[in-house]
Amino acid sequence: MDNYLKKELTTEERREKNKGAKKKIKSKKKRNQSEIKLLIKGLSDENGLIRRSHSEALAQVGAEALPELIKALLSSKNVIQRRAAAKTLKLVEDPKALPHLIKALTNDSDYVVQFSAAGAIAIFGEDAVNHLIMVLENQEYTEMQYGLAAWCLEFIGAKAPTAIKKAAKSKNTNVKSAAISALEEHIRQSKDQEAIQLVESAINDTAENVQIEAIKLVGKLSRIDSLIPTLILKLKNKSPDIRKASVLSLMQLNISEAINPLKEVLKIEEDTNVRTIIKLAIKKFNN
């Protein structure tokens, strides 16, 4: 119990020190580096509330804190501090941090740092798109890093439609599939015919991952009549993943006219997972 009280007292003292540090920073027009370094040091505190208060104080400092924040993100041996630095850069909202956040996403050994960096990257909208494309184009990164970059593009989505549509025409299949998925919100909001045509083209792309993302996207949108026959034809595709994605999209769209084609393909379907999904679809359409 004594140790617990001692710990609580220490925490309270830290809070008081932090309040004092923030007051000092607010009281000056020009922040000096020693004050910024004091706040940076607080990002390694074990108490999450204290880390959060230091992050918010650094966000108020703004661009002046960038050099020390970037140094903490890329060079600190303390993983808690690196995680907090990434989250703080999100609060600072200065696009100059983008290359460094990308480096943390692709080089840091800690998964949480990578996730935190991705969360920060995503807020920069169109400014971040080209950085993310470079990640998706690089064959050296992990599946998780590709996934985080794709998630960022999807988050940006309707905030940068021109850049996303351009990426959807890429010859790189990682970039193209991620961009197709990222068109969802833009198409939903605008019914952009150019974007819809990109999806229509992607459904028959030579790359399987591009086809799958396009098929999934069609299932999330309002019914597009011109694409229903294509979805039904995909039920006989040689790829079980494409067949599965097609069945799921037909279910999401509630395409009842697909029931007879589904019954026919069920007779010849050999993949257990696809068979299960087909049966569920048939059951849904029969109800």
PDB file of C-alpha atoms in Angstrom:
ATOM      1  CA  MET A   1       0.000   0.000   0.000  1.00  0.00           C
ATOM      2  CA  ASP A   2       2.828   2.394   0.890  1.00  0.00           C
ATOM      3  CA  ASN A   3       4.406   1.765  -2.477  1.00  0.00           C
ATOM      4  CA  TYR A   4       1.066   2.409  -4.162  1.00  0.00           C
ATOM      5  CA  LEU A   5       0.610   5.744  -2.370  1.00  0.00           C
ATOM      6  CA  LYS A   6       4.188   6.667  -3.168  1.00  0.00           C
ATOM      7  CA  LYS A   7       3.542   5.940  -6.821  1.00  0.00           C
ATOM      8  CA  GLU A   8       0.344   8.030  -6.770  1.00  0.00           C
ATOM      9  CA  LEU A   9       2.189  10.895  -5.100  1.00  0.00           C
ATOM     10  CA  THR A  10       4.925  10.729  -7.705  1.00  0.00           C
ATOM     11  CA  THR A  11       2.306  10.787 -10.446  1.00  0.00           C
ATOM     12  CA  GLU A  12       0.612  13.817  -8.893  1.00  0.00           C
ATOM     13  CA  GLU A  13       3.961  15.604  -8.641  1.00  0.00           C
ATOM     14  CA  ARG A  14       4.590  14.905 -12.299  1.00  0.00           C
ATOM     15  CA  ARG A  15       1.230  16.368 -13.180  1.00  0.00           C
ATOM     16  CA  GLU A  16       2.006  19.522 -11.252  1.00  0.00           C
ATOM     17  CA  LYS A  17       5.381  19.790 -12.979  1.00  0.00           C
ATOM     18  CA  ASN A  18       3.668  19.284 -16.321  1.00  0.00           C
ATOM     19  CA  LYS A  19       1.149  22.039 -15.578  1.00  0.00           C
ATOM     20  CA  GLY A  20       4.035  24.318 -14.761  1.00  0.00           C
ATOM     21  CA  ALA A  21       5.843  23.419 -17.962  1.00  0.00           C
ATOM     22  CA  LYS A  22       2.759  24.144 -20.046  1.00  0.00           C
ATOM     23  CA  LYS A  23       2.212  27.495 -18.323  1.00  0.00           C
ATOM     24  CA  LYS A  24       5.779  28.498 -19.070  1.00  0.00           C
ATOM     25  CA  ILE A  25       5.399  27.616 -22.721  1.00  0.00           C
ATOM     26  CA  LYS A  26       2.132  29.485 -23.066  1.00  0.00           C
ATOM     27  CA  SER A  27       3.618  32.569 -21.448  1.00  0.00           C
ATOM     28  CA  LYS A  28       6.240  33.079 -24.152  1.00  0.00           C
ATOM     29  CA  LYS A  29       5.833  33.952 -27.781  1.00  0.00           C
ATOM     30  CA  LYS A  30       9.046  32.156 -28.670  1.00  0.00           C
ATOM     31  CA  ARG A  31       9.464  28.667 -27.246  1.00  0.00           C
ATOM     32  CA  ASN A  32      13.003  27.623 -26.445  1.00  0.00           C
ATOM     33  CA  GLN A  33      14.369  24.166 -27.080  1.00  0.00           C
ATOM     34  CA  SER A  34      14.848  23.295 -23.419  1.00  0.00           C
ATOM     35  CA  GLU A  35      11.120  23.695 -22.804  1.00  0.00           C
ATOM     36  CA  ILE A  36      10.296  21.606 -25.857  1.00  0.00           C
ATOM     37  CA  LYS A  37      12.752  18.903 -24.771  1.00  0.00           C
ATOM     38  CA  LEU A  38      11.082  18.819 -21.357  1.00  0.00           C
ATOM     39  CA  LEU A  39       7.748  18.099 -23.011  1.00  0.00           C
ATOM     40  CA  ILE A  40       9.334  15.537 -25.339  1.00  0.00           C
ATOM     41  CA  LYS A  41      10.754  13.747 -22.305  1.00  0.00           C
ATOM     42  CA  GLY A  42       7.227  13.523 -20.915  1.00  0.00           C
ATOM     43  CA  LEU A  43       6.187  11.417 -23.906  1.00  0.00           C
ATOM     44  CA  SER A  44       8.074   8.500 -22.348  1.00  0.00           C
ATOM     45  CA  ASP A  45       6.166   8.679 -19.067  1.00  0.00           C
ATOM     46  CA  GLU A  46       4.466   5.413 -18.096  1.00  0.00           C
ATOM     47  CA  ASN A  47       1.270   7.269 -17.220  1.00  0.00           C
ATOM     48  CA  GLY A  48      -0.921   7.660 -20.290  1.00  0.00           C
ATOM     49  CA  LEU A  49      -2.658  10.791 -19.007  1.00  0.00           C
ATOM     50  CA  ILE A  50       0.670  12.517 -18.515  1.00  0.00           C
ATOM     51  CA  ARG A  51       1.812  11.505 -22.009  1.00  0.00           C
ATOM     52  CA  ARG A  52      -1.430  12.881 -23.408  1.00  0.00           C
ATOM     53  CA  SER A  53      -1.022  16.225 -21.633  1.00  0.00           C
ATOM     54  CA  HIS A  54       2.529  16.564 -22.992  1.00  0.00           C
ATOM     55  CA  SER A  55       1.288  15.710 -26.493  1.00  0.00           C
ATOM     56  CA  GLU A  56      -1.367  18.399 -26.298  1.00  0.00           C
ATOM     57  CA  ALA A  57       1.161  20.927 -25.051  1.00  0.00           C
ATOM     58  CA  LEU A  58       3.497  20.071 -27.940  1.00  0.00           C
ATOM     59  CA  ALA A  59       0.601  20.407 -30.372  1.00  0.00           C
ATOM     60  CA  GLN A  60       0.146  23.972 -29.092  1.00  0.00           C
ATOM     61  CA  VAL A  61       3.832  24.616 -29.701  1.00  0.00           C
ATOM     62  CA  GLY A  62       3.313  23.478 -33.296  1.00  0.00           C
ATOM     63  CA  ALA A  63       6.004  23.498 -35.972  1.00  0.00           C
ATOM     64  CA  GLU A  64       8.746  24.567 -33.555  1.00  0.00           C
ATOM     65  CA  ALA A  65       8.447  21.152 -31.898  1.00  0.00           C
ATOM     66  CA  LEU A  66       8.871  19.207 -35.157  1.00  0.00           C
ATOM     67  CA  PRO A  67      12.648  18.613 -35.050  1.00  0.00           C
ATOM     68  CA  GLU A  68      12.565  17.151 -31.541  1.00  0.00           C
ATOM     69  CA  LEU A  69       9.392  15.155 -32.232  1.00  0.00           C
ATOM     70  CA  ILE A  70      10.900  13.655 -35.376  1.00  0.00           C
ATOM     71  CA  LYS A  71      14.092  12.859 -33.491  1.00  0.00           C
ATOM     72  CA  ALA A  72      12.055  11.060 -30.810  1.00  0.00           C
ATOM     73  CA  LEU A  73      10.004   9.198 -33.430  1.00  0.00           C
ATOM     74  CA  LEU A  74      12.984   7.905 -35.384  1.00  0.00           C
ATOM     75  CA  SER A  75      15.781   7.674 -32.840  1.00  0.00           C
ATOM     76  CA  SER A  76      14.408   7.108 -29.355  1.00  0.00           C
ATOM     77  CA  LYS A  77      15.235   3.755 -27.773  1.00  0.00           C
ATOM     78  CA  ASN A  78      12.060   4.058 -25.699  1.00  0.00           C
ATOM     79  CA  VAL A  79       9.193   2.465 -27.623  1.00  0.00           C
ATOM     80  CA  ILE A  80       6.570   4.297 -25.553  1.00  0.00           C
ATOM     81  CA  GLN A  81       8.135   7.606 -26.547  1.00  0.00           C
ATOM     82  CA  ARG A  82       8.216   6.628 -30.236  1.00  0.00           C
ATOM     83  CA  ARG A  83       4.538   5.681 -30.131  1.00  0.00           C
ATOM     84  CA  ALA A  84       3.628   8.933 -28.391  1.00  0.00           C
ATOM     85  CA  ALA A  85       5.739  10.976 -30.821  1.00  0.00           C
ATOM     86  CA  ALA A  86       3.789   9.543 -33.778  1.00  0.00           C
ATOM     87  CA  LYS A  87       0.487  10.362 -32.099  1.00  0.00           C
ATOM     88  CA  THR A  88       1.710  13.859 -31.268  1.00  0.00           C
ATOM     89  CA  LEU A  89       2.703  14.521 -34.885  1.00  0.00           C
ATOM     90  CA  LYS A  90      -0.903  13.754 -35.746  1.00  0.00           C
ATOM     91  CA  LEU A  91      -1.970  16.549 -33.374  1.00  0.00           C
ATOM     92  CA  VAL A  92       0.623  18.990 -34.738  1.00  0.00           C
ATOM     93  CA  GLU A  93      -0.772  18.474 -38.271  1.00  0.00           C
ATOM     94  CA  ASP A  94       2.299  19.707 -40.146  1.00  0.00           C
ATOM     95  CA  PRO A  95       2.779  17.922 -43.517  1.00  0.00           C
ATOM     96  CA  LYS A  96       6.549  18.351 -43.193  1.00  0.00           C
ATOM     97  CA  ALA A  97       6.373  15.356 -40.879  1.00  0.00           C
ATOM     98  CA  LEU A  98       5.086  13.076 -43.653  1.00  0.00           C
ATOM     99  CA  PRO A  99       8.418  11.629 -44.907  1.00  0.00           C
ATOM    100  CA  HIS A 100       9.429  10.851 -41.333  1.00  0.00           C
ATOM    101  CA  LEU A 101       6.097   9.220 -40.510  1.00  0.00           C
ATOM    102  CA  ILE A 102       6.474   7.079 -43.635  1.00  0.00           C
ATOM    103  CA  LYS A 103       9.925   6.069 -42.423  1.00  0.00           C
ATOM    104  CA  ALA A 104       8.460   5.057 -39.056  1.00  0.00           C
ATOM    105  CA  LEU A 105       5.704   3.096 -40.783  1.00  0.00           C
ATOM    106  CA  THR A 106       8.177   1.165 -42.906  1.00  0.00           C
ATOM    107  CA  ASN A 107      11.219   0.872 -40.632  1.00  0.00           C
ATOM    108  CA  ASP A 108      10.153   0.762 -36.990  1.00  0.00           C
ATOM    109  CA  SER A 109      10.247  -2.718 -35.450  1.00  0.00           C
ATOM    110  CA  ASP A 110       7.255  -2.008 -33.209  1.00  0.00           C
ATOM    111  CA  TYR A 111       3.826  -2.696 -34.697  1.00  0.00           C
ATOM    112  CA  VAL A 112       2.132  -0.067 -32.527  1.00  0.00           C
ATOM    113  CA  VAL A 113       4.522   2.603 -33.791  1.00  0.00           C
ATOM    114  CA  GLN A 114       3.672   1.544 -37.343  1.00  0.00           C
ATOM    115  CA  PHE A 115      -0.069   1.773 -36.592  1.00  0.00           C
ATOM    116  CA  SER A 116       0.339   5.153 -34.876  1.00  0.00           C
ATOM    117  CA  ALA A 117       2.382   6.476 -37.809  1.00  0.00           C
ATOM    118  CA  ALA A 118      -0.320   5.320 -40.226  1.00  0.00           C
ATOM    119  CA  GLY A 119      -2.979   7.078 -38.166  1.00  0.00           C
ATOM    120  CA  ALA A 120      -0.986  10.292 -38.398  1.00  0.00           C
ATOM    121  CA  ILE A 121      -0.278   9.924 -42.131  1.00  0.00           C
ATOM    122  CA  ALA A 122      -3.954   9.487 -42.959  1.00  0.00           C
ATOM    123  CA  ILE A 123      -4.971  12.945 -41.723  1.00  0.00           C
ATOM    124  CA  PHE A 124      -2.861  14.707 -44.341  1.00  0.00           C
ATOM    125  CA  GLY A 125      -5.204  13.861 -47.195  1.00  0.00           C
ATOM    126  CA  GLU A 126      -3.961  14.505 -50.711  1.00  0.00           C
ATOM    127  CA  ASP A 127      -0.500  15.484 -49.447  1.00  0.00           C
ATOM    128  CA  ALA A 128      -0.024  11.915 -48.238  1.00  0.00           C
ATOM    129  CA  VAL A 129      -1.147  10.053 -51.375  1.00  0.00           C
ATOM    130  CA  ASN A 130       2.151  10.013 -53.273  1.00  0.00           C
ATOM    131  CA  HIS A 131       4.036   8.960 -50.134  1.00  0.00           C
ATOM    132  CA  LEU A 132       1.628   6.045 -49.668  1.00  0.00           C
ATOM    133  CA  ILE A 133       1.909   5.036 -53.309  1.00  0.00           C
ATOM    134  CA  MET A 134       5.676   4.736 -52.890  1.00  0.00           C
ATOM    135  CA  VAL A 135       5.107   2.341 -49.994  1.00  0.00           C
ATOM    136  CA  LEU A 136       2.673   0.234 -52.016  1.00  0.00           C
ATOM    137  CA  GLU A 137       5.073   0.111 -54.970  1.00  0.00           C
ATOM    138  CA  ASN A 138       8.004  -1.116 -52.886  1.00  0.00           C
ATOM    139  CA  GLN A 139       8.302  -4.913 -52.792  1.00  0.00           C
ATOM    140  CA  GLU A 140      10.464  -4.929 -49.655  1.00  0.00           C
ATOM    141  CA  TYR A 141       7.743  -4.131 -47.133  1.00  0.00           C
ATOM    142  CA  THR A 142       5.533  -6.500 -45.137  1.00  0.00           C
ATOM    143  CA  GLU A 143       1.909  -7.392 -45.836  1.00  0.00           C
ATOM    144  CA  MET A 144       0.926  -5.426 -42.749  1.00  0.00           C
ATOM    145  CA  GLN A 145       2.746  -2.330 -43.990  1.00  0.00           C
ATOM    146  CA  TYR A 146       1.001  -2.630 -47.363  1.00  0.00           C
ATOM    147  CA  GLY A 147      -2.271  -3.045 -45.477  1.00  0.00           C
ATOM    148  CA  LEU A 148      -1.670   0.075 -43.401  1.00  0.00           C
ATOM    149  CA  ALA A 149      -0.799   2.103 -46.501  1.00  0.00           C
ATOM    150  CA  ALA A 150      -3.962   0.841 -48.215  1.00  0.00           C
ATOM    151  CA  TRP A 151      -5.994   1.722 -45.123  1.00  0.00           C
ATOM    152  CA  CYS A 152      -4.575   5.252 -45.222  1.00  0.00           C
ATOM    153  CA  LEU A 153      -5.642   5.638 -48.856  1.00  0.00           C
ATOM    154  CA  GLU A 154      -9.120   4.392 -47.992  1.00  0.00           C
ATOM    155  CA  PHE A 155      -9.344   6.834 -45.093  1.00  0.00           C
ATOM    156  CA  ILE A 156      -8.286   9.697 -47.366  1.00  0.00           C
ATOM    157  CA  GLY A 157     -10.730   8.570 -50.077  1.00  0.00           C
ATOM    158  CA  ALA A 158     -13.186  11.323 -50.972  1.00  0.00           C
ATOM    159  CA  LYS A 159     -10.813  14.018 -49.676  1.00  0.00           C
ATOM    160  CA  ALA A 160      -8.501  13.460 -52.650  1.00  0.00           C
ATOM    161  CA  PRO A 161     -10.593  11.980 -55.503  1.00  0.00           C
ATOM    162  CA  THR A 162      -8.351  13.168 -58.341  1.00  0.00           C
ATOM    163  CA  ALA A 163      -5.228  11.638 -56.808  1.00  0.00           C
ATOM    164  CA  ILE A 164      -7.052   8.410 -55.934  1.00  0.00           C
ATOM    165  CA  LYS A 165      -8.480   8.062 -59.458  1.00  0.00           C
ATOM    166  CA  LYS A 166      -5.011   8.560 -60.888  1.00  0.00           C
ATOM    167  CA  ALA A 167      -3.685   5.846 -58.576  1.00  0.00           C
ATOM    168  CA  ALA A 168      -6.505   3.549 -59.733  1.00  0.00           C
ATOM    169  CA  LYS A 169      -4.931   3.626 -63.202  1.00  0.00           C
ATOM    170  CA  SER A 170      -1.519   2.534 -61.921  1.00  0.00           C
ATOM    171  CA  LYS A 171       0.275  -0.406 -63.516  1.00  0.00           C
ATOM    172  CA  ASN A 172       1.260  -1.559 -60.028  1.00  0.00           C
ATOM    173  CA  THR A 173      -1.365  -3.988 -58.752  1.00  0.00           C
ATOM    174  CA  ASN A 174      -0.860  -3.089 -55.075  1.00  0.00           C
ATOM    175  CA  VAL A 175      -1.460   0.574 -55.817  1.00  0.00           C
ATOM    176  CA  LYS A 176      -4.363  -0.115 -58.149  1.00  0.00           C
ATOM    177  CA  SER A 177      -6.230  -2.462 -55.805  1.00  0.00           C
ATOM    178  CA  ALA A 178      -5.810  -0.085 -52.850  1.00  0.00           C
ATOM    179  CA  ALA A 179      -6.980   2.890 -54.916  1.00  0.00           C
ATOM    180  CA  ILE A 180     -10.037   1.028 -56.231  1.00  0.00           C
ATOM    181  CA  SER A 181     -11.076   0.223 -52.666  1.00  0.00           C
ATOM    182  CA  ALA A 182     -10.479   3.859 -51.678  1.00  0.00           C
ATOM    183  CA  LEU A 183     -13.005   5.099 -54.258  1.00  0.00           C
ATOM    184  CA  GLU A 184     -15.992   3.891 -52.222  1.00  0.00           C
ATOM    185  CA  GLU A 185     -16.880   7.065 -50.344  1.00  0.00           C
ATOM    186  CA  HIS A 186     -16.239   9.298 -53.359  1.00  0.00           C
ATOM    187  CA  ILE A 187     -18.555   7.241 -55.580  1.00  0.00           C
ATOM    188  CA  ARG A 188     -21.178   7.076 -52.845  1.00  0.00           C
ATOM    189  CA  GLN A 189     -21.134  10.861 -52.459  1.00  0.00           C
ATOM    190  CA  SER A 190     -20.759  11.988 -56.054  1.00  0.00           C
ATOM    191  CA  LYS A 191     -21.802   9.141 -58.398  1.00  0.00           C
ATOM    192  CA  ASP A 192     -18.682  10.108 -60.370  1.00  0.00           C
ATOM    193  CA  GLN A 193     -18.985   8.259 -63.696  1.00  0.00           C
ATOM    194  CA  GLU A 194     -15.245   8.255 -64.324  1.00  0.00           C
ATOM    195  CA  ALA A 195     -14.702   6.560 -60.972  1.00  0.00           C
ATOM    196  CA  ILE A 196     -17.478   4.037 -61.687  1.00  0.00           C
ATOM    197  CA  GLN A 197     -15.872   3.239 -65.047  1.00  0.00           C
ATOM    198  CA  LEU A 198     -12.568   2.608 -63.287  1.00  0.00           C
ATOM    199  CA  VAL A 199     -14.329   0.068 -61.059  1.00  0.00           C
ATOM    200  CA  GLU A 200     -16.016  -1.555 -64.060  1.00  0.00           C
ATOM    201  CA  SER A 201     -12.635  -1.921 -65.746  1.00  0.00           C
ATOM    202  CA  ALA A 202     -11.013  -3.256 -62.585  1.00  0.00           C
ATOM    203  CA  ILE A 203     -13.567  -6.072 -62.280  1.00  0.00           C
ATOM    204  CA  ASN A 204     -11.992  -7.643 -65.355  1.00  0.00           C
ATOM    205  CA  ASP A 205      -8.402  -6.699 -64.565  1.00  0.00           C
ATOM    206  CA  THR A 206      -5.715  -9.290 -65.219  1.00  0.00           C
ATOM    207  CA  ALA A 207      -4.610  -9.099 -61.575  1.00  0.00           C
ATOM    208  CA  GLU A 208      -6.671 -11.165 -59.147  1.00  0.00           C
ATOM    209  CA  ASN A 209      -6.255  -8.779 -56.195  1.00  0.00           C
ATOM    210  CA  VAL A 210      -7.538  -5.870 -58.306  1.00  0.00           C
ATOM    211  CA  GLN A 211     -10.554  -7.896 -59.429  1.00  0.00           C
ATOM    212  CA  ILE A 212     -11.380  -8.875 -55.857  1.00  0.00           C
ATOM    213  CA  GLU A 213     -11.235  -5.296 -54.549  1.00  0.00           C
ATOM    214  CA  ALA A 214     -13.469  -4.118 -57.393  1.00  0.00           C
ATOM    215  CA  ILE A 215     -15.990  -6.912 -56.750  1.00  0.00           C
ATOM    216  CA  LYS A 216     -16.038  -6.121 -53.023  1.00  0.00           C
ATOM    217  CA  LEU A 217     -16.552  -2.434 -53.776  1.00  0.00           C
ATOM    218  CA  VAL A 218     -19.511  -3.128 -56.076  1.00  0.00           C
ATOM    219  CA  GLY A 219     -21.185  -4.992 -53.225  1.00  0.00           C
ATOM    220  CA  LYS A 220     -20.823  -1.967 -50.928  1.00  0.00           C
ATOM    221  CA  LEU A 221     -22.365   0.501 -53.368  1.00  0.00           C
ATOM    222  CA  SER A 222     -25.942   0.995 -54.490  1.00  0.00           C
ATOM    223  CA  ARG A 223     -26.965  -1.421 -57.229  1.00  0.00           C
ATOM    224  CA  ILE A 224     -25.258  -0.714 -60.558  1.00  0.00           C
ATOM    225  CA  ASP A 225     -27.308  -2.698 -63.093  1.00  0.00           C
ATOM    226  CA  SER A 226     -24.589  -2.844 -65.729  1.00  0.00           C
ATOM    227  CA  LEU A 227     -22.331  -4.767 -63.329  1.00  0.00           C
ATOM    228  CA  ILE A 228     -24.780  -7.453 -62.156  1.00  0.00           C
ATOM    229  CA  PRO A 229     -24.236  -9.771 -65.164  1.00  0.00           C
ATOM    230  CA  THR A 230     -20.486  -9.494 -64.619  1.00  0.00           C
ATOM    231  CA  LEU A 231     -20.837 -10.487 -60.960  1.00  0.00           C
ATOM    232  CA  ILE A 232     -22.902 -13.508 -61.952  1.00  0.00           C
ATOM    233  CA  LEU A 233     -20.327 -14.551 -64.559  1.00  0.00           C
ATOM    234  CA  LYS A 234     -17.617 -14.347 -61.881  1.00  0.00           C
ATOM    235  CA  LEU A 235     -19.350 -17.212 -60.047  1.00  0.00           C
ATOM    236  CA  LYS A 236     -17.602 -19.525 -62.505  1.00  0.00           C
ATOM    237  CA  ASN A 237     -14.181 -17.913 -62.261  1.00  0.00           C
ATOM    238  CA  LYS A 238     -11.273 -20.311 -61.701  1.00  0.00           C
ATOM    239  CA  SER A 239     -10.226 -18.419 -58.535  1.00  0.00           C
ATOM    240  CA  PRO A 240     -12.146 -19.454 -55.381  1.00  0.00           C
ATOM    241  CA  ASP A 241     -11.413 -16.041 -53.849  1.00  0.00           C
ATOM    242  CA  ILE A 242     -13.034 -14.280 -56.800  1.00  0.00           C
ATOM    243  CA  ARG A 243     -16.015 -16.660 -56.651  1.00  0.00           C
ATOM    244  CA  LYS A 244     -16.390 -16.047 -52.919  1.00  0.00           C
ATOM    245  CA  ALA A 245     -16.177 -12.256 -53.318  1.00  0.00           C
ATOM    246  CA  SER A 246     -18.798 -12.393 -56.080  1.00  0.00           C
ATOM    247  CA  VAL A 247     -21.261 -14.398 -53.980  1.00  0.00           C
ATOM    248  CA  LEU A 248     -20.834 -12.039 -51.041  1.00  0.00           C
ATOM    249  CA  SER A 249     -21.402  -8.963 -53.212  1.00  0.00           C
ATOM    250  CA  LEU A 250     -24.528 -10.493 -54.734  1.00  0.00           C
ATOM    251  CA  MET A 251     -25.774 -11.161 -51.201  1.00  0.00           C
ATOM    252  CA  GLN A 252     -25.001  -7.615 -50.040  1.00  0.00           C
ATOM    253  CA  LEU A 253     -26.857  -6.185 -53.011  1.00  0.00           C
ATOM    254  CA  ASN A 254     -29.725  -8.663 -52.529  1.00  0.00           C
ATOM    255  CA  ILE A 255     -29.655  -9.696 -56.211  1.00  0.00           C
ATOM    256  CA  SER A 256     -32.484 -12.232 -56.165  1.00  0.00           C
ATOM    257  CA  GLU A 257     -32.092 -12.980 -59.894  1.00  0.00           C
ATOM    258  CA  ALA A 258     -28.784 -14.620 -59.005  1.00  0.00           C
ATOM    259  CA  ILE A 259     -30.530 -17.522 -57.232  1.00  0.00           C
ATOM    260  CA  ASN A 260     -30.700 -19.832 -60.260  1.00  0.00           C
ATOM    261  CA  PRO A 261     -27.059 -19.225 -61.312  1.00  0.00           C
ATOM    262  CA  LEU A 262     -26.075 -19.875 -57.685  1.00  0.00           C
ATOM    263  CA  LYS A 263     -27.958 -23.169 -57.641  1.00  0.00           C
ATOM    264  CA  GLU A 264     -26.202 -24.200 -60.844  1.00  0.00           C
ATOM    265  CA  VAL A 265     -22.685 -23.390 -59.631  1.00  0.00           C
ATOM    266  CA  LEU A 266     -23.387 -25.118 -56.306  1.00  0.00           C
ATOM    267  CA  LYS A 267     -23.621 -28.406 -58.223  1.00  0.00           C
ATOM    268  CA  ILE A 268     -20.038 -28.091 -59.427  1.00  0.00           C
ATOM    269  CA  GLU A 269     -18.389 -26.039 -56.657  1.00  0.00           C
ATOM    270  CA  GLU A 270     -15.588 -27.990 -54.953  1.00  0.00           C
ATOM    271  CA  ASP A 271     -14.257 -25.396 -52.510  1.00  0.00           C
ATOM    272  CA  THR A 272     -15.817 -25.973 -49.074  1.00  0.00           C
ATOM    273  CA  ASN A 273     -15.809 -22.315 -48.040  1.00  0.00           C
ATOM    274  CA  VAL A 274     -17.340 -21.140 -51.300  1.00  0.00           C
ATOM    275  CA  ARG A 275     -20.016 -23.861 -51.090  1.00  0.00           C
ATOM    276  CA  THR A 276     -20.966 -22.696 -47.603  1.00  0.00           C
ATOM    277  CA  ILE A 277     -21.333 -19.084 -48.749  1.00  0.00           C
ATOM    278  CA  ILE A 278     -23.371 -20.103 -51.812  1.00  0.00           C
ATOM    279  CA  LYS A 279     -25.770 -22.051 -49.585  1.00  0.00           C
ATOM    280  CA  LEU A 280     -26.169 -19.024 -47.324  1.00  0.00           C
ATOM    281  CA  ALA A 281     -26.900 -16.828 -50.339  1.00  0.00           C
ATOM    282  CA  ILE A 282     -29.510 -19.229 -51.698  1.00  0.00           C
ATOM    283  CA  LYS A 283     -31.148 -19.446 -48.275  1.00  0.00           C
ATOM    284  CA  LYS A 284     -31.265 -15.649 -48.061  1.00  0.00           C
ATOM    285  CA  PHE A 285     -32.830 -15.254 -51.500  1.00  0.00           C
ATOM    286  CA  ASN A 286     -35.420 -17.954 -50.750  1.00  0.00           C
ATOM    287  CA  ASN A 287     -36.638 -16.174 -47.606  1.00  0.00           C
TER     288      ASN A 287
END
